[in-house]
Coordinates of C-alpha atoms and ligand atoms in Angstrom, one line a residue:
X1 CA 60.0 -15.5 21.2
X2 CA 57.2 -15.3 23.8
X3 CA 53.8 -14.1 22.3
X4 CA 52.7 -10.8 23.6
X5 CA 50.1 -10.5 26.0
X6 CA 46.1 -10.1 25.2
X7 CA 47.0 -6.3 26.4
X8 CA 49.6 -6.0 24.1
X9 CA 48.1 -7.3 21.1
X10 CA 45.1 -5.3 21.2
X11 CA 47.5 -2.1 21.2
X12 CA 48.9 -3.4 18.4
X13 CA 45.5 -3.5 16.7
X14 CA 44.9 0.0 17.9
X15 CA 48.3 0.8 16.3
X16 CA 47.5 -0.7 13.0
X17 CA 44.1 1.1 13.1
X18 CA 45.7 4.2 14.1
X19 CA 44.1 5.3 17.1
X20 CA 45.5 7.7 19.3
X21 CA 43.7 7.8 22.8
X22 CA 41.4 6.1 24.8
X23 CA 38.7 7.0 26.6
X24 CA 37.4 6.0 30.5
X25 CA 37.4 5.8 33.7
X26 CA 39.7 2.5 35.0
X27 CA 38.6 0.7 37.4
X28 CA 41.7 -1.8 38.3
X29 CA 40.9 -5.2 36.4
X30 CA 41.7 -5.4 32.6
X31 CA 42.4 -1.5 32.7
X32 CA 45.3 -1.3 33.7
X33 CA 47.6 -3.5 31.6
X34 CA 46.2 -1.9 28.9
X35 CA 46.8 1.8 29.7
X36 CA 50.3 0.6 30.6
X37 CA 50.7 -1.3 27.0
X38 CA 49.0 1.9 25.5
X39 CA 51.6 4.3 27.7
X40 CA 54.4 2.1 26.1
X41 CA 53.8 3.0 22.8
X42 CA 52.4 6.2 23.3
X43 CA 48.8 6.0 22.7
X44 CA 47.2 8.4 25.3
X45 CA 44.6 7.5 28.2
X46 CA 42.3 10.3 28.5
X47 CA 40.9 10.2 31.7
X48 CA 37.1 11.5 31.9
X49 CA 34.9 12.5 34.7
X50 CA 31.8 10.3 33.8
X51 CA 31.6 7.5 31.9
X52 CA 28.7 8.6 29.7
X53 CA 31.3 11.4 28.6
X54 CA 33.8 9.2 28.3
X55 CA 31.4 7.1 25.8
X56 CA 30.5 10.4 24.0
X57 CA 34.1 11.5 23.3
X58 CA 35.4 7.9 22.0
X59 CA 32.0 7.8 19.5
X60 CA 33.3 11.4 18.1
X61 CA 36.2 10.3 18.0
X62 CA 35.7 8.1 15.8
X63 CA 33.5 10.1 13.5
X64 CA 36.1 13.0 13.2
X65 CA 39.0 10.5 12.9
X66 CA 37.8 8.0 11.4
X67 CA 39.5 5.3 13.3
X68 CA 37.1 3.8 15.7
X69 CA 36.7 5.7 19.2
X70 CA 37.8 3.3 21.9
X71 CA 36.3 4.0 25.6
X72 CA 37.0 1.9 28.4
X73 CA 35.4 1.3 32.1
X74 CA 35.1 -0.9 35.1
X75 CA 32.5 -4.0 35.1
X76 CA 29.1 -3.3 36.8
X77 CA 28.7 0.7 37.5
X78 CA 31.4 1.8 34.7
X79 CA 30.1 -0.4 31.6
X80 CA 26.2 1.1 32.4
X81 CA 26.9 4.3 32.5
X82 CA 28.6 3.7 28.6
X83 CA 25.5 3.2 27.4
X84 CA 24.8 6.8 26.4
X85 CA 27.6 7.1 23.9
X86 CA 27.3 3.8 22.9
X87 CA 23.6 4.5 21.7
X88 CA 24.9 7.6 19.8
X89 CA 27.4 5.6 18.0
X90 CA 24.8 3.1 17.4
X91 CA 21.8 5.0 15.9
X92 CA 24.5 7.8 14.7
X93 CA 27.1 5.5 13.0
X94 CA 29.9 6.3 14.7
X95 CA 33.0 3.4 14.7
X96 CA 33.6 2.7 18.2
X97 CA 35.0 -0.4 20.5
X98 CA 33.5 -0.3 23.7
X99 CA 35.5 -2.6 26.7
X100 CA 34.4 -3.4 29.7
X101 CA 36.1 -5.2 31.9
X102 CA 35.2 -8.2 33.7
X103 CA 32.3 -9.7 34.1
X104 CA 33.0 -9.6 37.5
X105 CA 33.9 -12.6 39.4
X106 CA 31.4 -13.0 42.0
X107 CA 28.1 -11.7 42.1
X108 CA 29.1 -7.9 43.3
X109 CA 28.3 -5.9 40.6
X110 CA 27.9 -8.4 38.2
X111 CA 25.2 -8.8 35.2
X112 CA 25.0 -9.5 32.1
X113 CA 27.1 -7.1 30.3
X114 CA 26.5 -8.4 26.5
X115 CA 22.7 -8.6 27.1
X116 CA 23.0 -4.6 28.3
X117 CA 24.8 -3.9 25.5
X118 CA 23.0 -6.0 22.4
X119 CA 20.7 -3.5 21.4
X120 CA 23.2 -0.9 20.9
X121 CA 26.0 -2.6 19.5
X122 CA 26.8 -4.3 15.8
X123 CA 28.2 -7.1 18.2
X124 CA 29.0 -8.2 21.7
X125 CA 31.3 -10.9 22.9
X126 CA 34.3 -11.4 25.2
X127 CA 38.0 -11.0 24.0
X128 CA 40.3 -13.6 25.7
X129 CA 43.8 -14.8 24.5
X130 CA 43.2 -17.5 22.2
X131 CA 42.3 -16.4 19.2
X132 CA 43.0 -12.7 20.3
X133 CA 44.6 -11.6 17.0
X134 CA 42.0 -12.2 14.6
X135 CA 39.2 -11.4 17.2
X136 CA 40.7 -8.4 17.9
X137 CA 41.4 -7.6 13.8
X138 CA 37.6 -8.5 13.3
X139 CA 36.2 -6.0 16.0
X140 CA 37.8 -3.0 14.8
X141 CA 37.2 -3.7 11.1
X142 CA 33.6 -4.6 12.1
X143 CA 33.1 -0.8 13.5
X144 CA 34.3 0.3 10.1
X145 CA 32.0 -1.4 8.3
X146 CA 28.6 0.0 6.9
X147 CA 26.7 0.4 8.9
X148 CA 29.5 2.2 10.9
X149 CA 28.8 1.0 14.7
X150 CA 30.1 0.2 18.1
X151 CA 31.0 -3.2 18.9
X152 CA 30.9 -4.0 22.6
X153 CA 33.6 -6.7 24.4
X154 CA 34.2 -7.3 27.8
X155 CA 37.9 -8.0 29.0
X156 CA 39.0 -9.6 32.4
X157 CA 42.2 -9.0 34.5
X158 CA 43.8 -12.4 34.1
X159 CA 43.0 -13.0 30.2
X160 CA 44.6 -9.1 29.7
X161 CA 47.9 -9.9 31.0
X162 CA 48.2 -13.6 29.9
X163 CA 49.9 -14.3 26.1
X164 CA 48.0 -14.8 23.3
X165 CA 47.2 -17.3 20.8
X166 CA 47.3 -16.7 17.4
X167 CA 44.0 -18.2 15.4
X168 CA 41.1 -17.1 13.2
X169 CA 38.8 -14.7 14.8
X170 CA 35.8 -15.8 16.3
X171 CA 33.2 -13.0 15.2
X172 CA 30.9 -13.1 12.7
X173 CA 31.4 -9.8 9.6
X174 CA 28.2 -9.8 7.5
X175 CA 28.5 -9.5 3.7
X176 CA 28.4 -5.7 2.2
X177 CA 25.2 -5.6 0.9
X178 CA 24.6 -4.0 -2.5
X179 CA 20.9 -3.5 -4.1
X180 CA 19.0 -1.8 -6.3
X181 CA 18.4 -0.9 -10.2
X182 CA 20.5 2.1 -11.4
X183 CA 18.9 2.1 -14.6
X184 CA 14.7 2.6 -13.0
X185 CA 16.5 5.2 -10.8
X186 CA 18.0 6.5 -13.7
X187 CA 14.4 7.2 -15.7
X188 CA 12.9 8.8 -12.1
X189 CA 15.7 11.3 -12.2
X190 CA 15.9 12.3 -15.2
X191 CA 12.0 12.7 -15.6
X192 CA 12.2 14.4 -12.8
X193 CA 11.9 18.7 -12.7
X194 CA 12.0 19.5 -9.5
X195 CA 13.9 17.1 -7.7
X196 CA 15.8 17.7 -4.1
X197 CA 18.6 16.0 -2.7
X198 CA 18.9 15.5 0.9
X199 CA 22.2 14.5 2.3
X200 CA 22.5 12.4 5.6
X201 CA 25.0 10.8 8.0
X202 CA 26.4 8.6 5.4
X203 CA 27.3 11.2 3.4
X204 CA 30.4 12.4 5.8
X205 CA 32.6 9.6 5.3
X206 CA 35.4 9.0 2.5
X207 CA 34.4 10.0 -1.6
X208 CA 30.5 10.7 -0.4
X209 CA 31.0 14.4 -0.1
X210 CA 32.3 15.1 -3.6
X211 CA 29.8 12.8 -4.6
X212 CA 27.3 13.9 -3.2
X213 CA 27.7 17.5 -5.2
X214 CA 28.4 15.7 -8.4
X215 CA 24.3 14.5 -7.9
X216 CA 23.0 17.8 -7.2
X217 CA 25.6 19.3 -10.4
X218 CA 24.3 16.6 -12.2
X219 CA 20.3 17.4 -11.1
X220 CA 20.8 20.9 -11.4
X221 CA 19.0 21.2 -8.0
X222 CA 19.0 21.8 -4.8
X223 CA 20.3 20.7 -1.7
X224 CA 18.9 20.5 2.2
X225 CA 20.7 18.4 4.6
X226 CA 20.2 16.7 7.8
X227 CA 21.8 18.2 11.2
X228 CA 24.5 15.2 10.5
X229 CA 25.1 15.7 6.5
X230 CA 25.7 19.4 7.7
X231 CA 29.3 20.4 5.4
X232 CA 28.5 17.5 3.3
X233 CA 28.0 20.1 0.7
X234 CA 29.1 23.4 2.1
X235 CA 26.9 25.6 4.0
X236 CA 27.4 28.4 1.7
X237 CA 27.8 26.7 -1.6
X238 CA 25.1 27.9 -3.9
X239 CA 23.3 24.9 -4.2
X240 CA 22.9 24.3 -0.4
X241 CA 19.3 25.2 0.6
X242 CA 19.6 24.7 4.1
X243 CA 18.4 22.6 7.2
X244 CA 16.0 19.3 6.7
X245 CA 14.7 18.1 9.9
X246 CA 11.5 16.6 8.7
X247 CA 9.5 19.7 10.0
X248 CA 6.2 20.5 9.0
X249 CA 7.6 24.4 7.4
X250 CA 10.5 22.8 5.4
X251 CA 7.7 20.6 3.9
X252 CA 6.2 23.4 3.1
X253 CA 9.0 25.6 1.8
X254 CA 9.6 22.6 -1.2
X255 CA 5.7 22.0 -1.7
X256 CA 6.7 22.0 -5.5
X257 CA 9.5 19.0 -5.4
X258 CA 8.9 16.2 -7.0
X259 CA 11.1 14.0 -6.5
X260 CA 13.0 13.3 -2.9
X261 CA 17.0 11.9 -3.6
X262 CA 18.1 10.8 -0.3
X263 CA 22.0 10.6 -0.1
X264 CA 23.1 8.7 3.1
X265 CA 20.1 9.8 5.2
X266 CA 19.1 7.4 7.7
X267 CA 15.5 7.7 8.4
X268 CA 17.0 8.0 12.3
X269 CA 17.5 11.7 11.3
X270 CA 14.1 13.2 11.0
X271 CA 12.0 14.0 14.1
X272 CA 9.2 11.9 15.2
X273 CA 6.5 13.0 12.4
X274 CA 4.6 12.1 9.4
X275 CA 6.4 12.6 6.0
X276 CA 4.2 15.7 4.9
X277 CA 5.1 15.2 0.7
X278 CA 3.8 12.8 -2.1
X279 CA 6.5 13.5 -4.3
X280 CA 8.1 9.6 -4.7
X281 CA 11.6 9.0 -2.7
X282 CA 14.6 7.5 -4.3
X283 CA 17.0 6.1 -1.3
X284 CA 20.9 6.0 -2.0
X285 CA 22.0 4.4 1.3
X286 CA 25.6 2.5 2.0
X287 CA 23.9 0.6 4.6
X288 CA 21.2 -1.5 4.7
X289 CA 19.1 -0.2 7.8
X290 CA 15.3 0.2 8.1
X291 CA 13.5 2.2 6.1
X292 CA 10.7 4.2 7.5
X293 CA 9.9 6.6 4.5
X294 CA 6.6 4.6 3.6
X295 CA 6.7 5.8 -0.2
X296 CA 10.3 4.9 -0.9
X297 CA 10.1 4.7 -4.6
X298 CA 13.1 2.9 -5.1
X299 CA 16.2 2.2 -3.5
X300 CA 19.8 1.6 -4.1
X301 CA 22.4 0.4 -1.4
X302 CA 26.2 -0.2 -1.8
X303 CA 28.6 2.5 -1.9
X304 CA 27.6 6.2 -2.1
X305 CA 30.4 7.4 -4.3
X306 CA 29.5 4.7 -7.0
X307 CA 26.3 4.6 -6.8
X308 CA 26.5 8.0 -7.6
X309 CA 28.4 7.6 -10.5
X310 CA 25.7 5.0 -11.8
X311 CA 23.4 7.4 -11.8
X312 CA 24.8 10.7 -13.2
X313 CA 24.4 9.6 -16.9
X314 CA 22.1 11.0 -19.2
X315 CA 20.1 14.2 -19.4
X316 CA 17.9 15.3 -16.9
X317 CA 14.7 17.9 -17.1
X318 CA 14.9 19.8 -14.0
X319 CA 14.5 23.2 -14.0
X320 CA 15.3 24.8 -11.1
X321 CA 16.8 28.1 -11.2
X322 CA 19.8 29.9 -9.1
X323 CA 17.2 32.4 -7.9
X324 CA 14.6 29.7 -6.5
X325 CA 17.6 27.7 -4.8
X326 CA 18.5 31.4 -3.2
X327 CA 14.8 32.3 -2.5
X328 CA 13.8 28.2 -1.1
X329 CA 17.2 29.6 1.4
X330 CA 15.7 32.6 2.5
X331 CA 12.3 30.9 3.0
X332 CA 13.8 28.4 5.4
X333 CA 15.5 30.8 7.2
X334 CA 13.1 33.3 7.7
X335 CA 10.7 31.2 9.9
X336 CA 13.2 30.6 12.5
X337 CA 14.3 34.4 13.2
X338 CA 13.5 36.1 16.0
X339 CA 13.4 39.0 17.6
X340 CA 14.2 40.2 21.5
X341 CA 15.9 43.7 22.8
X342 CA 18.4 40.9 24.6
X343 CA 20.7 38.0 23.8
X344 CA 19.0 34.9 22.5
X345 CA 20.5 31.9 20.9
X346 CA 20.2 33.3 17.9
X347 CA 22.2 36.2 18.3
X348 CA 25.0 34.6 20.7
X349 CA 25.5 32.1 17.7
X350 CA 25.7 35.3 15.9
X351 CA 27.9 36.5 18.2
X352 CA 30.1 33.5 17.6
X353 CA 30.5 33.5 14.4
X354 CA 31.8 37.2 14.3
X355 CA 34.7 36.8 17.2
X356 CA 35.6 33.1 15.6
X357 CA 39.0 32.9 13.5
X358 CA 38.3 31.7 10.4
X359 CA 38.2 27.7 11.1
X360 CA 36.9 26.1 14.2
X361 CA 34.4 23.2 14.7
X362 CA 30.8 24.2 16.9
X363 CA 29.1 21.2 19.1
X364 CA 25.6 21.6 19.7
X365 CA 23.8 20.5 22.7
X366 CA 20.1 19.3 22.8
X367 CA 17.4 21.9 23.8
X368 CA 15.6 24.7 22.2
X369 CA 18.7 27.2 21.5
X370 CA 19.7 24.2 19.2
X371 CA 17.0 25.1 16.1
X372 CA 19.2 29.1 16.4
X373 CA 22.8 27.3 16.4
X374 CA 22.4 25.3 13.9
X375 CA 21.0 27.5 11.3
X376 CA 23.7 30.1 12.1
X377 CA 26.5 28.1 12.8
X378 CA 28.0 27.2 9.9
X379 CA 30.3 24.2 8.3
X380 CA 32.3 23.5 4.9
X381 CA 33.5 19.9 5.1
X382 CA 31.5 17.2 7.0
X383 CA 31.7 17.3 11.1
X384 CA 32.3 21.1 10.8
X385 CA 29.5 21.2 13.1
X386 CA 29.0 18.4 15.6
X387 CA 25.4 17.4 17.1
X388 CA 23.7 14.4 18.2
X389 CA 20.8 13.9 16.5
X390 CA 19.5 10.3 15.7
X391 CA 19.5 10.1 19.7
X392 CA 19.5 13.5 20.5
X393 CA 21.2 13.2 24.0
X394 CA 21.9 16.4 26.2
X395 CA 25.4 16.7 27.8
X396 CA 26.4 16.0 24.1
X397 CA 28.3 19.2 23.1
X398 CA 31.3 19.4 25.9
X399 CA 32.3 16.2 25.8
X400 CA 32.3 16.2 21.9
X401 CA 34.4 19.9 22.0
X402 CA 37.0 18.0 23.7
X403 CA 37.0 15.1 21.4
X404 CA 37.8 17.9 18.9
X405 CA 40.6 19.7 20.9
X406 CA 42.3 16.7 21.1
X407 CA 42.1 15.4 17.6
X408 CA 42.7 18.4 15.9
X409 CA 44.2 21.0 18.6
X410 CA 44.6 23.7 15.8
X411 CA 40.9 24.0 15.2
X412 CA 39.4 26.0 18.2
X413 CA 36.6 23.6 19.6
X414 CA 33.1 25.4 20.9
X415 CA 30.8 23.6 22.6
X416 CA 27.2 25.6 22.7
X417 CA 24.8 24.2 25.3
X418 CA 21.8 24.9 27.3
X419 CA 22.1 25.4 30.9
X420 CA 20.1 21.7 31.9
X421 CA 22.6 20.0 29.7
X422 CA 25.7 21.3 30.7
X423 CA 24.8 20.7 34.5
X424 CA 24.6 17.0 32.8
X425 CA 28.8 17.1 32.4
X426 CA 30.4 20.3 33.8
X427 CA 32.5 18.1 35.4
X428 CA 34.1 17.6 32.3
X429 CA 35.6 21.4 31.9
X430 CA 38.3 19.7 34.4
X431 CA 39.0 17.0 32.0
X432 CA 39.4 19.8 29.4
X433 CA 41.7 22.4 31.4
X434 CA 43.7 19.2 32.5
X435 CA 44.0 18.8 28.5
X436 CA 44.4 22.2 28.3
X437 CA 42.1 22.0 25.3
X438 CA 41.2 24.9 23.4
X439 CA 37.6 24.8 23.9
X440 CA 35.4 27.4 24.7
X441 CA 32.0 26.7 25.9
X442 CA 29.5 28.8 25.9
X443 CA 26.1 28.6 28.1
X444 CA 23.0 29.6 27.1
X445 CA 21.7 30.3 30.6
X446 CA 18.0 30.0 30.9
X447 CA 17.7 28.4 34.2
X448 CA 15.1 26.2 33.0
X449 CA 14.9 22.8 30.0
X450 CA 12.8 25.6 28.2
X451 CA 12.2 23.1 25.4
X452 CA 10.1 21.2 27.7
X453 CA 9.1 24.0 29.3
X454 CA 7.7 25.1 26.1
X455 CA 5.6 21.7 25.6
X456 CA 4.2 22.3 29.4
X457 CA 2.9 25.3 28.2
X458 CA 1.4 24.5 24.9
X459 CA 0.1 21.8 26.6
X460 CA -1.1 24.7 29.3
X461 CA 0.0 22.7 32.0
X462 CA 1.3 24.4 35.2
X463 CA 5.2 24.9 35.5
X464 CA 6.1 21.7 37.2
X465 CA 10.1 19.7 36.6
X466 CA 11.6 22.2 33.9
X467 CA 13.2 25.2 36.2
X468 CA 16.2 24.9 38.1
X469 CA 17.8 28.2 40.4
X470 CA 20.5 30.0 39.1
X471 CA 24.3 28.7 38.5
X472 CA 26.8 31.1 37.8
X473 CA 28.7 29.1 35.7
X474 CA 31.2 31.4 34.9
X475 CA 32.3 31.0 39.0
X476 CA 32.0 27.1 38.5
X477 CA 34.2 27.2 35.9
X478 CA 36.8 29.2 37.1
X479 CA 36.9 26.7 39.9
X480 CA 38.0 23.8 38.0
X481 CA 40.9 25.8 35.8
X482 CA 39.0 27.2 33.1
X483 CA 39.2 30.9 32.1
X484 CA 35.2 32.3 32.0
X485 CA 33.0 35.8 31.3
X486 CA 29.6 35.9 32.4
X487 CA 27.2 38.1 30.0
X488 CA 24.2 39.7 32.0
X489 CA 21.1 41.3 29.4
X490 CA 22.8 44.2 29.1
X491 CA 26.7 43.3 28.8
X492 CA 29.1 43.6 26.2
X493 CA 28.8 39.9 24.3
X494 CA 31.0 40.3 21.4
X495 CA 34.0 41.6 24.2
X496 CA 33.2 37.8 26.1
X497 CA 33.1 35.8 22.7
X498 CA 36.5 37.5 21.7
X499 CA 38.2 36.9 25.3
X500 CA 37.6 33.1 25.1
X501 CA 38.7 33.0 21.8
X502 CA 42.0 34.9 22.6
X503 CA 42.0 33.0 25.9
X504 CA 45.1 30.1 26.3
X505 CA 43.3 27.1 26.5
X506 CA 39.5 26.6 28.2
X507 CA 37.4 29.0 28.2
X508 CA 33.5 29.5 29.1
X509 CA 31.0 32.1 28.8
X510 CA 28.0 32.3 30.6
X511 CA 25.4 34.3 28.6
X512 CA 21.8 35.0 30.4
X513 CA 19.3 34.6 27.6
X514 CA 15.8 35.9 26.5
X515 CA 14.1 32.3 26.6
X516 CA 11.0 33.8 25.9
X517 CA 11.2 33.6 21.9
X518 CA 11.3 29.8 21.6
X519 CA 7.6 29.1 22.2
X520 CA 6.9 31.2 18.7
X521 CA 10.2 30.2 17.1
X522 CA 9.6 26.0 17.0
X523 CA 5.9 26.5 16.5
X524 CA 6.9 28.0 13.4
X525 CA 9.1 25.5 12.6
X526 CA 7.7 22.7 14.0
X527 CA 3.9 23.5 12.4
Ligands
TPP601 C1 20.1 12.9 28.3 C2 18.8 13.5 28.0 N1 17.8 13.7 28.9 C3 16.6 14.3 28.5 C4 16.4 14.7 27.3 C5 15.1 15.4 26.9 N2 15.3 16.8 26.6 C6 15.5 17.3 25.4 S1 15.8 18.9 25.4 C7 15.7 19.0 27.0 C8 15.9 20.4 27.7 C9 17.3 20.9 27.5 O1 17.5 22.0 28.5 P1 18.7 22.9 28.3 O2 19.9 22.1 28.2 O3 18.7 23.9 29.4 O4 18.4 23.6 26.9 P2 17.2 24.6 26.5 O5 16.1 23.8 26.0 O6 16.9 25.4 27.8 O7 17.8 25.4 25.4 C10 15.4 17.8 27.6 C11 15.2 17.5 29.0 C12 17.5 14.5 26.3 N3 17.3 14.9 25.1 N4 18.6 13.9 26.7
MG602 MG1 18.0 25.9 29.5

């Protein structure tokens, strides 16, 4: 029996891992034989427009699968322009195999793709036939391993098609690491009376949810959550406070905690800001990343669900009540309202929300109508609600809407972006009418990056680099397949919304927004 080729045998490991598609955009080489061995056994190359989309839909992918997000791209040009998604999955802890083919051969368009890719990747190295099965075995369990991550390889033409070698992988998997004292975190809880649980990125994966709610039950307290740990614990369950960002107001909505319980949060989450409490924080992490919380109290790493368990012995002296977990709600909330005779963000997210059937899954883009979305939009189960945060990239939210679509076509995708970002990756509306995807984006059009307009102003600068002229992105749209309304200030909204969401496949609405109410809306926030 002749071994199967390095191609081959890293479909099979796909297979075994259960992933369904790859990402790219091939460039001849090492591409090739494998979208032929993935044709064969009917694992699906999506083809993208860009590689950076490419890179963002494998690394959500792999979030809302959980099977690692495979992309795929030329040597040179194709593996550099990865480096977007592959940062996301790195700082956001998504699993994800990044190959890249070559190095090249001669010195046209060759570098050092490892080096490029070390800072943003668990691992780098270069898969070649011997020892392919266990290298390839190692990589994808690597990705899966905490801290969930992207491993980056890089794959030639001849080593793809020639047979492997069986053998012992060559990378290197680092122990799980487990810390901490259960018992000392034991005595902070249970002296504690007003303690909070935040939930984080961590907390999306496997048992962490449920345990996650067993804490707070346990705590009798409440709970805020990161943009990631969003539907860790429902948005609307009676114990979820709302939205922790790091922001000066949320510090000052739970002035009275005393006692921070982080649940999977990865300091990565919180904007770039002092910690405004004292109240000691207790870490419950499954990985072992930098801390940056300078008065970490203690800390516990392993995993979630069990460290959990550890801890929910015993009595414990909160006493919060249901009405201050509903009034610490109303207080985070109100400082982000706002108020225009127009459409903002706010109220096209509102709008949203009323013409949506009763499941789909929101992507939010980078940019000031972001703070609006996701306090409106609303998710019960983790990845209800998609966003980058940890790197915060623009051109996030279409590429991850069609991730969605593809991995669960029954859940209606929408992909709300600003106007700057989705200029970043309209090509990519192609990619989802060639799909036809069911995913209905929808534009906040401002003609400007108003959340850096905003900073030029506060910083009363003159308007210089933040305003672009109009797009009618509705017409763009149209022009690559996808069904689109355009809402002018004084159109019928709700009639769009319902249209795309009635619409076969991709859809797109265009909505001109009051920009206006962000200066007053982040300051509040922000502090
Ligand atoms: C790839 C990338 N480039 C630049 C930034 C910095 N940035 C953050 S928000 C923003 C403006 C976004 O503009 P737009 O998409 O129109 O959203 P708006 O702020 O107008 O709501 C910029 C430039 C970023 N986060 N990601
Ligand atoms: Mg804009």
């Amino acid at each position: 029996m002749t071994e199967p080729t390095l191609a081959n045998a890293l479909i099979e490991g796909f297979q075994r891992h259960e992933i369904k598609r790859i990402f790219g955009v091939p460039g001849g080489g090492s591409a090739l034989p494998i979208i032929d061995a993935a044709r064969a056994v009917g694992i699906d190359f999506i083809l993208a427009r860009s590689e950076m989309s490419a890179s963002i839909m494998a690394a959500v992918t792999g979030e809302v699968s959980g099977a690692p997000g495979v992309v795929l791209a030329c040597c040179g040009p194709g593996a550099s322009s990865l480096a977007t998604g592959t940062a996301y999955a790195s700082l956001e802890q998504a699993p994800m195999l990044v190959l890249t083919d070559g190095p090249a051969a001669s010195l046209h368009q060759r570098y050092d793709q490892n080096a490029l890719f070390a800072p943003i990747t668990k691992h780098q190295g270069r898969l070649s036939p011997e020892g392919a099965v266990g290298d390839i075995e190692d990589v994808l369990s690597l990705t899966k391993e905490a801290p969930l991550g992207p491993v980056q390889m890089n794959i030639n033409a001849t080593g793809a098609i020639t047979p492997v070698s069986d053998g012992t992988g060559q990378v290197t998997r680092p122990e799980p690491v487990t810390t901490g004292s259960p018992e000392v975190v034991r005595g902070l809880l249970q002296a504690a009376r007003r303690p909070v649980v935040l939930v984080g990125l961590e907390a999306r994966y496997g048992d962490a949810p449920a345990a996650a709610l067993r804490l707070a039950e346990a705590l009798n307290c409440p709970v805020l959550s990161t943009y990631k740990g969003k539907g860790v614990v429902p948005d609307r369950h009676d114990r979820m406070a709302g939205m922790f960002t790091g922001a000066v107001s949320e510090f000052k909505a739970i002035a009275d905690a005393d006692l921070f319980v982080t649940f999977g949060v990865d300091p990565v989450e919180f904007i770039a800001s002092p910690w405004h409490h004292d109240a000691p924080i207790v870490e419950i992490r499954a990985a072992d990343t930098p801390h940056l919380l300078t008065q970490t109290a203690e800390r516990i790493i392993g995993p979630l669900s069990a460290s959990a368990d550890a801890l929910c012995v015993g009595d414990f002296a909160s006493d919060w009540t249901q009405e201050m977990i509903a009034a610490l709600r109303a207080n985070l909330r109100e400082c982000i309202e706002v108020k225009s005779n127009t459409h903002t963000a706010q109220s096209v997210a509102q709008a949203i929300v009323a013409a949506a059937p009763e499941r789909i899954r929101a992507s939010v883009d980078a940019g000031a109508h972001m703070v609006s979305a996701m306090a409106v939009l609303e998710a019960d189960h983790p990845f209800g609600v998609l966003k980058s945060n940890g790197l915060s990239t623009m051109g996030y939210a279409v590429p991850a809407a069609i991730a969605s679509a593809l991995n669960d076509p029954d859940i209606p995708a929408v992909a709300v972006t600003g106007d700057g970002g989705l200029l970043m990756c309209m090509a990519e509306l192609s990619t989802a009418a060639a799909h036809g995807c069911k995913v209905i984006t929808v534009v906040l059009n401002d003609e400007a990056l108003s959340l850096i307009d905003i900073k030029q102003q506060w910083q009363s600068l003159e308007t210089g680099g933040v305003k672009f002229p109009p797009t009618d992105f509705a017409q763009a749209a149209k022009a690559m397949g996808v069904a689109a309304w355009r809402v002018g200030p004084s159109d019928d909204l709700g009639a769009a919304m319902r249209a795309a969401f009635a619409a076969d496949g991709p859809a797109l609405v265009d909505v001109v927004i009051d920009a206006s109410v962000y200066s007053a809306q982040v300051a509040a926030l922000r502090g």
